[in-house]
Each structure stands twice: as C-alpha cells, then as structure tokens.
C-alpha cells in the first residue's frame, strides 16, 4: 500500500512538472514573446533577422526554460544555430500594457564578439 501511494504521488509530481514545462513552452512560443524577442534582438543588432544583419536567426532552447523566482520567464536563445552564440534573458509581462519586455540580458563572449560595432 505504501509503495503504491509513493508511486502514485511520484507520478502526479512528474505530471505537474510536465504541465509546467508545457505552459512555459506555450508562453515562449507565443506571438507576444516573438515580438519581444525580436525587438530585443534588433536593439542588439539593428539589422537582425535580415540578410545584412549579424543575427540571422534564433531558436529558443525549450529544455532551458524556467520561471524566475522574482517573476518572468528565463529563456536561453541560440543565435544563428551556433551553441557558442547564446543569449540568456528574463522576460516579464508589463502589468500596464500586457506586453512582454526584457528585464535581464547576458551574452556569451562569442556573441559579444559577433556584435562588436553595433
């Protein structure tokens, strides 16, 4: 009986974790998030996501999504399909406008080198 109860509790814990992860992925892939990320990238590289830009593409690392205890969603972004060009950010929803905005940003040394001059 005890083993059954523990396994049942463990299953519900993992189901809760799975639901939380799915919720984070849904937020990260939303249109509002896309706008926020692309605006942030254009602050770093005004020609981002164009043929002339240094930032050609980006991908959200779904395995690295997490909620920030201070609020918002922590996101790791892979630039130009290169695991060395990483951008870590926390994005929160503005309570007055409802739009997402970046509240924290860190770049790898390699990404800094790529963006030099912008």
mmCIF file of C-alpha atoms in Angstrom:
data_model
loop_
_atom_site.group_PDB
_atom_site.id
_atom_site.type_symbol
_atom_site.label_atom_id
_atom_site.label_comp_id
_atom_site.label_asym_id
_atom_site.label_seq_id
_atom_site.Cartn_x
_atom_site.Cartn_y
_atom_site.Cartn_z
ATOM 1 C CA UNK A 1 0.000 0.000 0.000
ATOM 2 C CA UNK A 2 2.799 2.407 0.930
ATOM 3 C CA UNK A 3 4.719 1.672 -2.294
ATOM 4 C CA UNK A 4 1.558 2.219 -4.337
ATOM 5 C CA UNK A 5 0.922 5.571 -2.611
ATOM 6 C CA UNK A 6 4.512 6.705 -3.162
ATOM 7 C CA UNK A 7 4.440 5.736 -6.831
ATOM 8 C CA UNK A 8 1.107 7.489 -7.298
ATOM 9 C CA UNK A 9 2.493 10.616 -5.638
ATOM 10 C CA UNK A 10 5.621 10.448 -7.803
ATOM 11 C CA UNK A 11 3.519 10.167 -10.954
ATOM 12 C CA UNK A 12 1.440 13.196 -10.029
ATOM 13 C CA UNK A 13 4.635 15.164 -9.303
ATOM 14 C CA UNK A 14 6.028 14.340 -12.753
ATOM 15 C CA UNK A 15 2.693 15.131 -14.408
ATOM 16 C CA UNK A 16 2.716 18.511 -12.651
ATOM 17 C CA UNK A 17 6.262 19.167 -13.850
ATOM 18 C CA UNK A 18 5.250 18.207 -17.393
ATOM 19 C CA UNK A 19 2.267 20.586 -17.308
ATOM 20 C CA UNK A 20 4.513 23.392 -16.022
ATOM 21 C CA UNK A 21 7.026 22.756 -18.835
ATOM 22 C CA UNK A 22 4.245 22.757 -21.449
ATOM 23 C CA UNK A 23 2.959 26.056 -20.069
ATOM 24 C CA UNK A 24 6.438 27.602 -20.334
ATOM 25 C CA UNK A 25 6.823 26.345 -23.914
ATOM 26 C CA UNK A 26 3.417 27.803 -24.829
ATOM 27 C CA UNK A 27 4.431 31.198 -23.421
ATOM 28 C CA UNK A 28 7.861 31.080 -25.115
ATOM 29 C CA UNK A 29 6.307 30.269 -28.498
ATOM 30 C CA UNK A 30 3.538 32.876 -28.289
ATOM 31 C CA UNK A 31 3.226 35.785 -30.719
ATOM 32 C CA UNK A 32 3.748 38.284 -27.891
ATOM 33 C CA UNK A 33 7.010 36.576 -26.940
ATOM 34 C CA UNK A 34 8.178 36.510 -30.560
ATOM 35 C CA UNK A 35 7.647 40.282 -30.779
ATOM 36 C CA UNK A 36 9.525 40.853 -27.503
ATOM 37 C CA UNK A 37 12.483 38.670 -28.510
ATOM 38 C CA UNK A 38 12.748 40.130 -31.994
ATOM 39 C CA UNK A 39 12.606 43.686 -30.590
ATOM 40 C CA UNK A 40 15.370 42.767 -28.146
ATOM 41 C CA UNK A 41 17.494 41.286 -30.950
ATOM 42 C CA UNK A 42 17.018 44.449 -33.015
ATOM 43 C CA UNK A 43 18.311 46.520 -30.094
ATOM 44 C CA UNK A 44 21.481 44.417 -30.190
ATOM 45 C CA UNK A 45 21.716 44.362 -33.989
ATOM 46 C CA UNK A 46 19.540 46.903 -35.837
ATOM 47 C CA UNK A 47 19.642 44.698 -38.952
ATOM 48 C CA UNK A 48 18.897 41.478 -37.051
ATOM 49 C CA UNK A 49 16.947 38.796 -38.907
ATOM 50 C CA UNK A 50 17.743 40.352 -42.287
ATOM 51 C CA UNK A 51 20.412 39.286 -44.816
ATOM 52 C CA UNK A 52 22.578 42.274 -43.766
ATOM 53 C CA UNK A 53 22.346 41.533 -40.044
ATOM 54 C CA UNK A 54 24.861 39.698 -37.895
ATOM 55 C CA UNK A 55 21.978 37.905 -36.173
ATOM 56 C CA UNK A 56 20.436 35.836 -38.966
ATOM 57 C CA UNK A 57 18.238 33.513 -36.905
ATOM 58 C CA UNK A 58 17.390 32.498 -33.367
ATOM 59 C CA UNK A 59 15.985 29.487 -31.588
ATOM 60 C CA UNK A 60 14.617 29.179 -28.067
ATOM 61 C CA UNK A 61 16.141 26.301 -26.102
ATOM 62 C CA UNK A 62 12.984 24.629 -24.781
ATOM 63 C CA UNK A 63 14.994 22.449 -22.393
ATOM 64 C CA UNK A 64 16.339 25.527 -20.601
ATOM 65 C CA UNK A 65 13.084 27.393 -19.934
ATOM 66 C CA UNK A 66 12.391 28.160 -16.296
ATOM 67 C CA UNK A 67 10.381 30.561 -14.191
ATOM 68 C CA UNK A 68 12.390 33.247 -12.425
ATOM 69 C CA UNK A 69 11.582 33.338 -8.687
ATOM 70 C CA UNK A 70 11.479 37.150 -8.961
ATOM 71 C CA UNK A 71 8.981 36.940 -11.822
ATOM 72 C CA UNK A 72 9.124 36.332 -15.527
ATOM 73 C CA UNK A 73 10.399 33.539 -17.721
ATOM 74 C CA UNK A 74 14.112 32.777 -18.089
ATOM 75 C CA UNK A 75 14.951 31.930 -21.691
ATOM 76 C CA UNK A 76 18.121 30.734 -23.396
ATOM 77 C CA UNK A 77 18.301 31.806 -27.041
ATOM 78 C CA UNK A 78 20.643 30.183 -29.558
ATOM 79 C CA UNK A 79 21.756 32.618 -32.254
ATOM 80 C CA UNK A 80 22.486 31.550 -35.859
ATOM 81 C CA UNK A 81 22.218 27.840 -34.889
ATOM 82 C CA UNK A 82 25.555 28.179 -33.068
ATOM 83 C CA UNK A 83 25.665 26.846 -29.484
ATOM 84 C CA UNK A 84 28.510 29.304 -28.718
ATOM 85 C CA UNK A 85 26.322 32.316 -29.580
ATOM 86 C CA UNK A 86 23.998 32.317 -26.586
ATOM 87 C CA UNK A 87 21.756 34.945 -25.132
ATOM 88 C CA UNK A 88 20.161 34.452 -21.713
ATOM 89 C CA UNK A 89 17.279 36.697 -20.822
ATOM 90 C CA UNK A 90 14.392 37.051 -18.430
ATOM 91 C CA UNK A 91 11.188 38.359 -19.946
ATOM 92 C CA UNK A 92 8.256 39.627 -17.895
ATOM 93 C CA UNK A 93 4.802 40.822 -18.743
ATOM 94 C CA UNK A 94 4.321 44.566 -18.201
ATOM 95 C CA UNK A 95 1.407 44.977 -15.787
ATOM 96 C CA UNK A 96 0.078 48.100 -17.525
ATOM 97 C CA UNK A 97 0.466 47.271 -21.222
ATOM 98 C CA UNK A 98 0.369 43.468 -21.094
ATOM 99 C CA UNK A 99 3.360 43.361 -23.441
ATOM 100 C CA UNK A 100 6.438 41.253 -22.725
ATOM 101 C CA UNK A 101 9.673 43.079 -22.010
ATOM 102 C CA UNK A 102 13.229 42.031 -21.292
ATOM 103 C CA UNK A 103 14.314 42.607 -17.693
ATOM 104 C CA UNK A 104 17.699 40.848 -17.777
ATOM 105 C CA UNK A 105 20.153 40.055 -20.547
ATOM 106 C CA UNK A 106 23.510 38.290 -20.716
ATOM 107 C CA UNK A 107 25.529 37.298 -23.771
ATOM 108 C CA UNK A 108 28.365 34.853 -24.274
ATOM 109 C CA UNK A 109 31.799 36.227 -25.125
ATOM 110 C CA UNK A 110 31.396 34.824 -28.642
ATOM 111 C CA UNK A 111 28.120 36.674 -29.170
ATOM 112 C CA UNK A 112 29.692 39.869 -27.845
ATOM 113 C CA UNK A 113 32.495 39.469 -30.396
ATOM 114 C CA UNK A 114 29.992 38.953 -33.223
ATOM 115 C CA UNK A 115 28.042 42.062 -32.241
ATOM 116 C CA UNK A 116 31.045 44.378 -31.797
ATOM 117 C CA UNK A 117 30.499 47.586 -33.694
ATOM 118 C CA UNK A 118 26.703 47.653 -33.175
#
